[in-house]
Coordinates of C-alpha atoms in Angstrom, one line a residue:
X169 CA -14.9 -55.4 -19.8
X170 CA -11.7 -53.3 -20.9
X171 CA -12.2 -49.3 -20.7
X172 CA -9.5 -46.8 -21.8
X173 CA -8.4 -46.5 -18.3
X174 CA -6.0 -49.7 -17.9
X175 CA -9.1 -50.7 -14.9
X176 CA -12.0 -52.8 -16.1
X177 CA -15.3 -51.5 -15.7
X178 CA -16.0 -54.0 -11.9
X179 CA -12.6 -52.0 -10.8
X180 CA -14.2 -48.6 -11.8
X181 CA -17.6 -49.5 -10.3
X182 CA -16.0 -50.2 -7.0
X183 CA -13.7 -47.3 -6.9
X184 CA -16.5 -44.8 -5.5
X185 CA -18.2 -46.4 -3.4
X186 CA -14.7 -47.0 -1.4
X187 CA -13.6 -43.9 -1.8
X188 CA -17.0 -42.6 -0.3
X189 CA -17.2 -45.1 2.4
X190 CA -13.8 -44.5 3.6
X191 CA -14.6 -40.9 3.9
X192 CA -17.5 -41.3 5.9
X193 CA -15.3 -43.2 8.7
X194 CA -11.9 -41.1 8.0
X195 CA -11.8 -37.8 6.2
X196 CA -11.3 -34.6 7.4
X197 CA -14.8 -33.6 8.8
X198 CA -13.9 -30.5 10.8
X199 CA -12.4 -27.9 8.3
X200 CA -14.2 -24.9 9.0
X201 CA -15.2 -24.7 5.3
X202 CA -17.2 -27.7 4.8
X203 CA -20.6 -26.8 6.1
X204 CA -21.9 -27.6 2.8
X205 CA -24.9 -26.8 0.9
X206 CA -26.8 -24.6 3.3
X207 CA -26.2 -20.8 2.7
X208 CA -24.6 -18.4 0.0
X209 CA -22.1 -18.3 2.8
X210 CA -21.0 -21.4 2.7
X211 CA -20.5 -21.0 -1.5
X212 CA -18.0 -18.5 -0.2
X213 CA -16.0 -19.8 2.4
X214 CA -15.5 -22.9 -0.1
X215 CA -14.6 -20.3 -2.8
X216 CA -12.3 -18.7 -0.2
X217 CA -10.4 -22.1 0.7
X218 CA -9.9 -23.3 -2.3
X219 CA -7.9 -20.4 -3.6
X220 CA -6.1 -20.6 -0.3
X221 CA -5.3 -23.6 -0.3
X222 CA -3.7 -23.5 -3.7
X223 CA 0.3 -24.8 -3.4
X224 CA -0.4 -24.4 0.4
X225 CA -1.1 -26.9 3.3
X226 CA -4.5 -27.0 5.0
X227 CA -2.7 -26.8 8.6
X228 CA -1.2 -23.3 6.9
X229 CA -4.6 -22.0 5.2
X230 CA -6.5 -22.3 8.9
X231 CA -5.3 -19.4 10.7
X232 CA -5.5 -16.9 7.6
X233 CA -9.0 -18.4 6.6
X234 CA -10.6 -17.6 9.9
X235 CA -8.8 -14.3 10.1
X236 CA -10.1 -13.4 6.3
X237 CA -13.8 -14.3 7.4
X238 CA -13.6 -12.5 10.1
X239 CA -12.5 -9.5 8.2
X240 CA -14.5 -10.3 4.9
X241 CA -17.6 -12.0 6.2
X242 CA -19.6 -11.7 2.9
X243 CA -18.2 -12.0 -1.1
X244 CA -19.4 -8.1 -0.9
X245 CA -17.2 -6.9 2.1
X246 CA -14.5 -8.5 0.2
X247 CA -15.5 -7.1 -3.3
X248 CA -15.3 -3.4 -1.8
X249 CA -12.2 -3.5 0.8
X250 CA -8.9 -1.9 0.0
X251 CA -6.2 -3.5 -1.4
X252 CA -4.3 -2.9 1.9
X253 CA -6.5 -3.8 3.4
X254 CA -6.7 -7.8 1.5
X255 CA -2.7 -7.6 1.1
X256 CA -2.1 -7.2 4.7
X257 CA -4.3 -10.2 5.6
X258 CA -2.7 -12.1 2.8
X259 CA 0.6 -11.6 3.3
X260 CA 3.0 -14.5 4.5
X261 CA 0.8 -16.9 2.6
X262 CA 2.5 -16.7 -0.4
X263 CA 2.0 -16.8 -3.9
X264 CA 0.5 -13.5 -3.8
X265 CA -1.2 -13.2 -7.5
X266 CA -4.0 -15.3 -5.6
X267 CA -4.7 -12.6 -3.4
X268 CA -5.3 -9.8 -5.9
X269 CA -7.2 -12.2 -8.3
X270 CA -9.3 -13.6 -5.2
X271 CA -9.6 -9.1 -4.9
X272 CA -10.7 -9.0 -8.5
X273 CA -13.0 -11.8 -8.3
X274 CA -14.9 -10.8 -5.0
X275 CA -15.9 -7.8 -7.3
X276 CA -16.5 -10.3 -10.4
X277 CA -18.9 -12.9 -7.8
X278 CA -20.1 -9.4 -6.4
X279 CA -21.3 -7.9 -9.8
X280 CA -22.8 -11.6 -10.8
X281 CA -25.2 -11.5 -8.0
X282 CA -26.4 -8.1 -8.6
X283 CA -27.6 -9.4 -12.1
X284 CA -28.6 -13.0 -11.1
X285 CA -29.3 -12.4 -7.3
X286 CA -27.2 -15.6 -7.0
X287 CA -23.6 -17.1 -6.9
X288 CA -22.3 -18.7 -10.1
X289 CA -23.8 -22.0 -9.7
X290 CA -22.4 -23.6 -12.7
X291 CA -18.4 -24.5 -14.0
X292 CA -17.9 -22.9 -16.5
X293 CA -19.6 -19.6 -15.0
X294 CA -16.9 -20.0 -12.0
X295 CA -14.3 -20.3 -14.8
X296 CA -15.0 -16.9 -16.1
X297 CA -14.1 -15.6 -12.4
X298 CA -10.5 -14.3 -12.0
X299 CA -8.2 -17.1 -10.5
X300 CA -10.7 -19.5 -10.8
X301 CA -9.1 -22.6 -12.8
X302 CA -10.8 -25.8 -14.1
X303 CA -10.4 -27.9 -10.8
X304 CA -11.4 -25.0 -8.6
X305 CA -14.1 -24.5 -10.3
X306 CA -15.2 -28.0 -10.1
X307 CA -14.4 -27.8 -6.4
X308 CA -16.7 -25.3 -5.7
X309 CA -19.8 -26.6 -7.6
X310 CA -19.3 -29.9 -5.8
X311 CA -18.9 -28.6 -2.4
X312 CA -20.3 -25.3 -2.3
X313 CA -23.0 -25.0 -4.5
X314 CA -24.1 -28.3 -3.9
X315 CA -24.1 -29.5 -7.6
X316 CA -22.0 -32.0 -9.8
X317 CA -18.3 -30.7 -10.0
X318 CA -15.7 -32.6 -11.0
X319 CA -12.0 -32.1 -9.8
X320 CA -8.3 -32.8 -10.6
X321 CA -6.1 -31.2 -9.1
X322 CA -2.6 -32.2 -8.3
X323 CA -3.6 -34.6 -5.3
X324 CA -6.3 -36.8 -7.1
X325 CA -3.9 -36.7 -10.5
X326 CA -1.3 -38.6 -7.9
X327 CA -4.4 -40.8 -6.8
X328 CA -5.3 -42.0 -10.1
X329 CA -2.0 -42.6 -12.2
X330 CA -0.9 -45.0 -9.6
X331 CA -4.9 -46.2 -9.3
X332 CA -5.1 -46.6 -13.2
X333 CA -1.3 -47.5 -14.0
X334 CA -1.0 -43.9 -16.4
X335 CA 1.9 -43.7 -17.3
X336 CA 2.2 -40.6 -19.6
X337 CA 3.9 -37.3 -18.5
X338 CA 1.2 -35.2 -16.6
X339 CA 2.1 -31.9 -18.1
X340 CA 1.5 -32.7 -21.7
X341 CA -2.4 -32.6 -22.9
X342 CA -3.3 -35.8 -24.1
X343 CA -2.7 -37.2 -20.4
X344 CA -4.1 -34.7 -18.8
X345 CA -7.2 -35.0 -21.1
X346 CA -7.6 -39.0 -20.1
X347 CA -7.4 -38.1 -16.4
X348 CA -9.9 -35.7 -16.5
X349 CA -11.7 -38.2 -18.2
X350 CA -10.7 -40.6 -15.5
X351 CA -12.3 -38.6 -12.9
X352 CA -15.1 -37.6 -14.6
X353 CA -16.3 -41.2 -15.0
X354 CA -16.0 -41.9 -11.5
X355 CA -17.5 -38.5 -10.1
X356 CA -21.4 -39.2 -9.1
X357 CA -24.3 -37.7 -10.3
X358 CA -25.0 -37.4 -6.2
X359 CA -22.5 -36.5 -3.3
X360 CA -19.8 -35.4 -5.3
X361 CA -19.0 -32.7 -2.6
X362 CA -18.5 -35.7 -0.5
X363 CA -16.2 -37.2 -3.2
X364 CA -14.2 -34.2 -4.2
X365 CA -13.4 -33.5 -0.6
X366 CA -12.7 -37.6 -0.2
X367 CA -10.3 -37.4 -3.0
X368 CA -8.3 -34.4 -1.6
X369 CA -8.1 -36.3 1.5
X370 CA -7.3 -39.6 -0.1
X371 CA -4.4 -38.0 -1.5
X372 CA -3.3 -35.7 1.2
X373 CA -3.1 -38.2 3.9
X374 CA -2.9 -41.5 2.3
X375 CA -1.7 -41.7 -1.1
X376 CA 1.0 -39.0 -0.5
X377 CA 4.1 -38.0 -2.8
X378 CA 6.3 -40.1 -0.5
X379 CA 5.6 -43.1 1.7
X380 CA 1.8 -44.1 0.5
X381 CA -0.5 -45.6 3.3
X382 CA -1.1 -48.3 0.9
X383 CA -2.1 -51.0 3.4
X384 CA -5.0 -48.9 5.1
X385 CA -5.9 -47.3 1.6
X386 CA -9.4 -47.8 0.4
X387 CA -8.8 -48.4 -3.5
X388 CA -5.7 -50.7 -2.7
X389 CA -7.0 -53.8 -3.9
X390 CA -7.6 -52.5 -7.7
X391 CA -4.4 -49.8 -7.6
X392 CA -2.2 -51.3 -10.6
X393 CA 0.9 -49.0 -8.9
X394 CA 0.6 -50.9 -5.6
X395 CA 0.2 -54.0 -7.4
X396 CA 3.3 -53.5 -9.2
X397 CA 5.4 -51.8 -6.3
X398 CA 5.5 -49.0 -8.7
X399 CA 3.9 -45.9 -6.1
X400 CA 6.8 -43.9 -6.8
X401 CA 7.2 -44.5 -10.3
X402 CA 3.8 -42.3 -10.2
X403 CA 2.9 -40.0 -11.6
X404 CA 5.4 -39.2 -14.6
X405 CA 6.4 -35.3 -15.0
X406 CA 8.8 -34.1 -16.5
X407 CA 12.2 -33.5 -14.5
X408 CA 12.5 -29.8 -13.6
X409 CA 15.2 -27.5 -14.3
X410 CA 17.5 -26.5 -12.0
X411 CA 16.1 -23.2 -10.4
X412 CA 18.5 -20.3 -11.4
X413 CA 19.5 -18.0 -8.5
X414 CA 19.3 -14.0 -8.8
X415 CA 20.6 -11.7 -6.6
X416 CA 19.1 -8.1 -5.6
X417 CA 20.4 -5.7 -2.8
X418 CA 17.4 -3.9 -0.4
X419 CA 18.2 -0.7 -0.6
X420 CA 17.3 1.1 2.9
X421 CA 17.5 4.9 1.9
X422 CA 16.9 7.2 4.7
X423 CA 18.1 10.8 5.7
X424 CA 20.2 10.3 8.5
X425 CA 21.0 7.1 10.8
X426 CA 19.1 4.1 10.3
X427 CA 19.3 3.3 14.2
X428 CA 17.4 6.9 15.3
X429 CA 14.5 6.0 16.6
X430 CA 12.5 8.2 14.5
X431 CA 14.4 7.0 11.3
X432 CA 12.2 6.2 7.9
X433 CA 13.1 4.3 4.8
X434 CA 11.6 4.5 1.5
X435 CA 9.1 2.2 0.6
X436 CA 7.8 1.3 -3.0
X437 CA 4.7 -0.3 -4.2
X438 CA 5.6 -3.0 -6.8
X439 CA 3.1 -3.3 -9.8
X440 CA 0.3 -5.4 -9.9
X441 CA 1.6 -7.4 -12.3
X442 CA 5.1 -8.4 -11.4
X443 CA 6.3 -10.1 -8.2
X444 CA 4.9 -8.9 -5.3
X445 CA 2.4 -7.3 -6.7
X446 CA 0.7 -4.4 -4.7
X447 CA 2.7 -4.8 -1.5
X448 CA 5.2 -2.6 -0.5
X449 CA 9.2 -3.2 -1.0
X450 CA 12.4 -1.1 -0.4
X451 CA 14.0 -0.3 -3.8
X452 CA 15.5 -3.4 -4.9
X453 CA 18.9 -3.3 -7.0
X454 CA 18.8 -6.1 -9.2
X455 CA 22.3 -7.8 -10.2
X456 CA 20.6 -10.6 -12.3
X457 CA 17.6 -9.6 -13.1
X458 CA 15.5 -7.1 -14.8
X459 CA 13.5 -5.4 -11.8
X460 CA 10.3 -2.7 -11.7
X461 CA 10.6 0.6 -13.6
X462 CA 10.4 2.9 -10.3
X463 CA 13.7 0.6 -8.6
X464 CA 15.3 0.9 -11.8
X465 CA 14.9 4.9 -12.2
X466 CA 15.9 5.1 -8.5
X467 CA 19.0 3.1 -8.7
X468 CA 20.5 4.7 -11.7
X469 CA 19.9 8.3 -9.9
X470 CA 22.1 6.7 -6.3
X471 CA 24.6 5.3 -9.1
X472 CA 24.8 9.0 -10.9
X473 CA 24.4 11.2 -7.9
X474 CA 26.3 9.3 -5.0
X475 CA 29.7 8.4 -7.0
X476 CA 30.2 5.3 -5.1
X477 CA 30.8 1.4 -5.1
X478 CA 27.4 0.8 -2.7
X479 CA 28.7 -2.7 -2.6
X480 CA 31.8 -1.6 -1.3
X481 CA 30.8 1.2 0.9
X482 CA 27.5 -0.4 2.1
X483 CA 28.2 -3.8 3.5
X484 CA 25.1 -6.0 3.7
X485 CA 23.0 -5.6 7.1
X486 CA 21.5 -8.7 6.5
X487 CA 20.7 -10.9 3.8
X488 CA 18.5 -14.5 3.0
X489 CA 17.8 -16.5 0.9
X490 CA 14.4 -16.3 -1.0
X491 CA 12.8 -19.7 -2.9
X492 CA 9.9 -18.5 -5.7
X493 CA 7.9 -20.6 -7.6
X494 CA 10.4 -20.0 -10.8
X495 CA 14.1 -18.9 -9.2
X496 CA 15.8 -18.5 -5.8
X497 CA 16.4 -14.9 -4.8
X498 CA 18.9 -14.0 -3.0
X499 CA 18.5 -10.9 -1.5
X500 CA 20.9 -8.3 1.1
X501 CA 19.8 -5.5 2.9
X502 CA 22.4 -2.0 2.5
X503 CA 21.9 1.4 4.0
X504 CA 22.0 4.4 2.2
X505 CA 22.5 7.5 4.0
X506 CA 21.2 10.5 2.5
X507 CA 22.3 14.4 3.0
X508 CA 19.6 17.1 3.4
X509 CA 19.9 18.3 -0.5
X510 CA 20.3 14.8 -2.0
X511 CA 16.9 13.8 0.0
X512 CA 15.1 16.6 -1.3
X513 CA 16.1 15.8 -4.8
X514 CA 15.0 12.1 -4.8
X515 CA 11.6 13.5 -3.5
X516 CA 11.3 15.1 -6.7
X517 CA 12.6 12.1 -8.0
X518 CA 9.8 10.2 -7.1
X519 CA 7.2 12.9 -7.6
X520 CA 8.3 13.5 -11.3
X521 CA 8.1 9.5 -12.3
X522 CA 4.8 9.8 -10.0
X523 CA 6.5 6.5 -7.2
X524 CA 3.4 5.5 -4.9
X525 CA 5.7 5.7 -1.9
X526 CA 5.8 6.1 1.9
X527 CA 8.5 6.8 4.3
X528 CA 7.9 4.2 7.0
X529 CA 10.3 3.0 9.8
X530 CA 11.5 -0.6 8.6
X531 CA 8.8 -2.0 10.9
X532 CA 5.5 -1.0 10.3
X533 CA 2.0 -2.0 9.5
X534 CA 2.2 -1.9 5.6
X535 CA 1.4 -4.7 3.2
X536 CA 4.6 -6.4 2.5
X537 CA 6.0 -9.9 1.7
X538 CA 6.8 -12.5 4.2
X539 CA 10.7 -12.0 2.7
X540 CA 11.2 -9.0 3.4
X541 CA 9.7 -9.0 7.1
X542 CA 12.5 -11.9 7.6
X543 CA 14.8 -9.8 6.7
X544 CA 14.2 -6.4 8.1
X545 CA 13.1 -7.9 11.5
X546 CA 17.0 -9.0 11.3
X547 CA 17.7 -5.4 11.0
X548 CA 15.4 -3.9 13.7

């Protein structure tokens, strides 16, 4: 019988049951996160590797989820740390809007369970939790609460364009929409913690972006993309634009010489809602780019009070090459030496635009991003 899915309904029958079985005998049974359905804990942890594991590798997420339960045992330990606290555990994974939503949510899941004495336990209450998108939220139902969540995230939208032959553009809605639809059909009333975590794994380690373990895959048999020699052909996105490139110098201001042992920079922390948010930077002079507020103020008072080229009479100490999600950043540390006076009138500087700042040698235990410990432990 023909269904809207390009897969007749004996095809979509069989397609869980496979995916399940193969699961049983193959998947990934030893992530410490998959203890499943036996305590509020365990709704965390899930919770807590799923926003990890957002645009990051499992192999990645390990070490930082067992140091993060170690540190945050319970949703409330988390819900009341300090931001430094969170940052400084979070930083080097990346992306690091996840770590001050995961912050804001901990206090969100916190405040839920005062009123409920329970975890969310349904979708669309996860939903409403900071960070927490569609597919997560899915995610956690199925395998942490222990109820019927559906998810599709980027590896089971690979999985079932090539299964199912859909050939529209993933970013726009109306594909989207039938592949939700897709996997809503074949998620089961029963085990679908079992089958979300299959279909991660069926697309992590079989149906990859690249060279597809087609001939030990468990839906083979029905996948239209195999059938055709198609894999790569799937799934359809539109072509991305060529990343632009920005370029910022690290301004390391300190009062004296940078290589005295007792030597301190100025540090700045960037706004929550920018790049970077909450961790700690040296000013950064942007060439190409608008920048924060404080770097801004702080680079027009070196241009008005110094009276020199800091390009040409600062070579760069070091400098890399920085890849975001949107542009590549190219950044270059320079030193700036300071007299007595001029120090003591960018401290008023930064009182009188109220700058939450520390002088810190340029290593240190502050909450910073993986960029810029590259490229000050160059420096050091």
């Amino acid at each position: 019988m023909p269904t809207p899915f390009n897969q007749d309904t004996h095809a979509i029958r069989r397609f869980t049951p496979a995916v399940l079985k193969w699961f049983a005998k193959h998947g990934r049974h030893d992530l410490p996160w998959q203890q499943l359905h036996k305590t509020d804990k365990d709704i965390y942890a899930v919770w807590l590797s799923e926003i990890m594991l957002q645009q990051t590798q499992v192999a990645t997420v390990l070490g930082y989820f067992e140091r993060f339960m170690q540190a945050f045992p319970t949703v409330q330990d988390l819900a009341v740390a300090d931001w430094e606290a969170v940052a400084n555990l979070w930083a080097g994974l990346g992306y690091y809007a996840r770590a001050r939503n995961l912050h804001a949510g901990a206090q969100q899941v916190a405040q839920f369970i005062r009123t409920h004495g329970k975890f969310p336990q349904m979708p669309d209450e996860w939903q409403a939790i900071k960070g927490v998108g569609r597919s997560t939220a899915g995610a956690i139902v199925a395998m942490g609460v222990g109820g019927r969540g559906v998810i599709c995230d980027g590896n089971v939208k690979r999985v079932l364009t090539r299964w199912a032959g859909i050939d529209g553009d993933i970013t726009k809605s109306a594909t989207d929409k039938a592949l939700w639809q897709l996997a809503d059909t074949l998620t089961p009333a029963r085990q679908s913690g079992e089958f979300a975590q299959a279909m991660m794994d069926l697309g992590a380690t079989l149906c990859t972006r690249t060279r597809p373990k087609c001939e030990i895959c468990p839906i083979a048999a029905d996948c239209i993309a195999h059938r055709q020699g198609k894999q790569a052909a799937y799934p359809v996105k539109a072509k991305k634009s060529v990343k632009p490139t920005h370029h910022s110098q690290v301004l390391l201001i300190t009062h004296g010489d940078l290589t005295d042992n007792d030597a301190k920079i100025l540090w700045l922390k960037r706004p929550d809602d920018g790049i970077w948010g909450g961790l700690w930077c040296p000013p950064l002079l942007s060439i190409t780019r608008q920048d924060t507020f404080n770097d801004g103020v702080i680079g027009e008072w070196l241009s008005d009070n110094l009276h020199s080229d800091l390009q040409r009479q600062n070579p760069p100490l070091a400098a890399i090459k920085h890849t975001l999600t949107h542009f590549h950043w190219q950044l270059s540390a320079r030193h700036i030496a300071l007299s007595a006076d001029k120090f003591t009138q960018l401290k008023t500087l930064l009182a009188d635009i109220h700058a939450e700042h520390h002088w810190q040698p340029l290593v240190n235990t502050l909450a910073k991003p993986a960029a810029m410990d590259k490229l000050l432990n160059a420096i050091a």
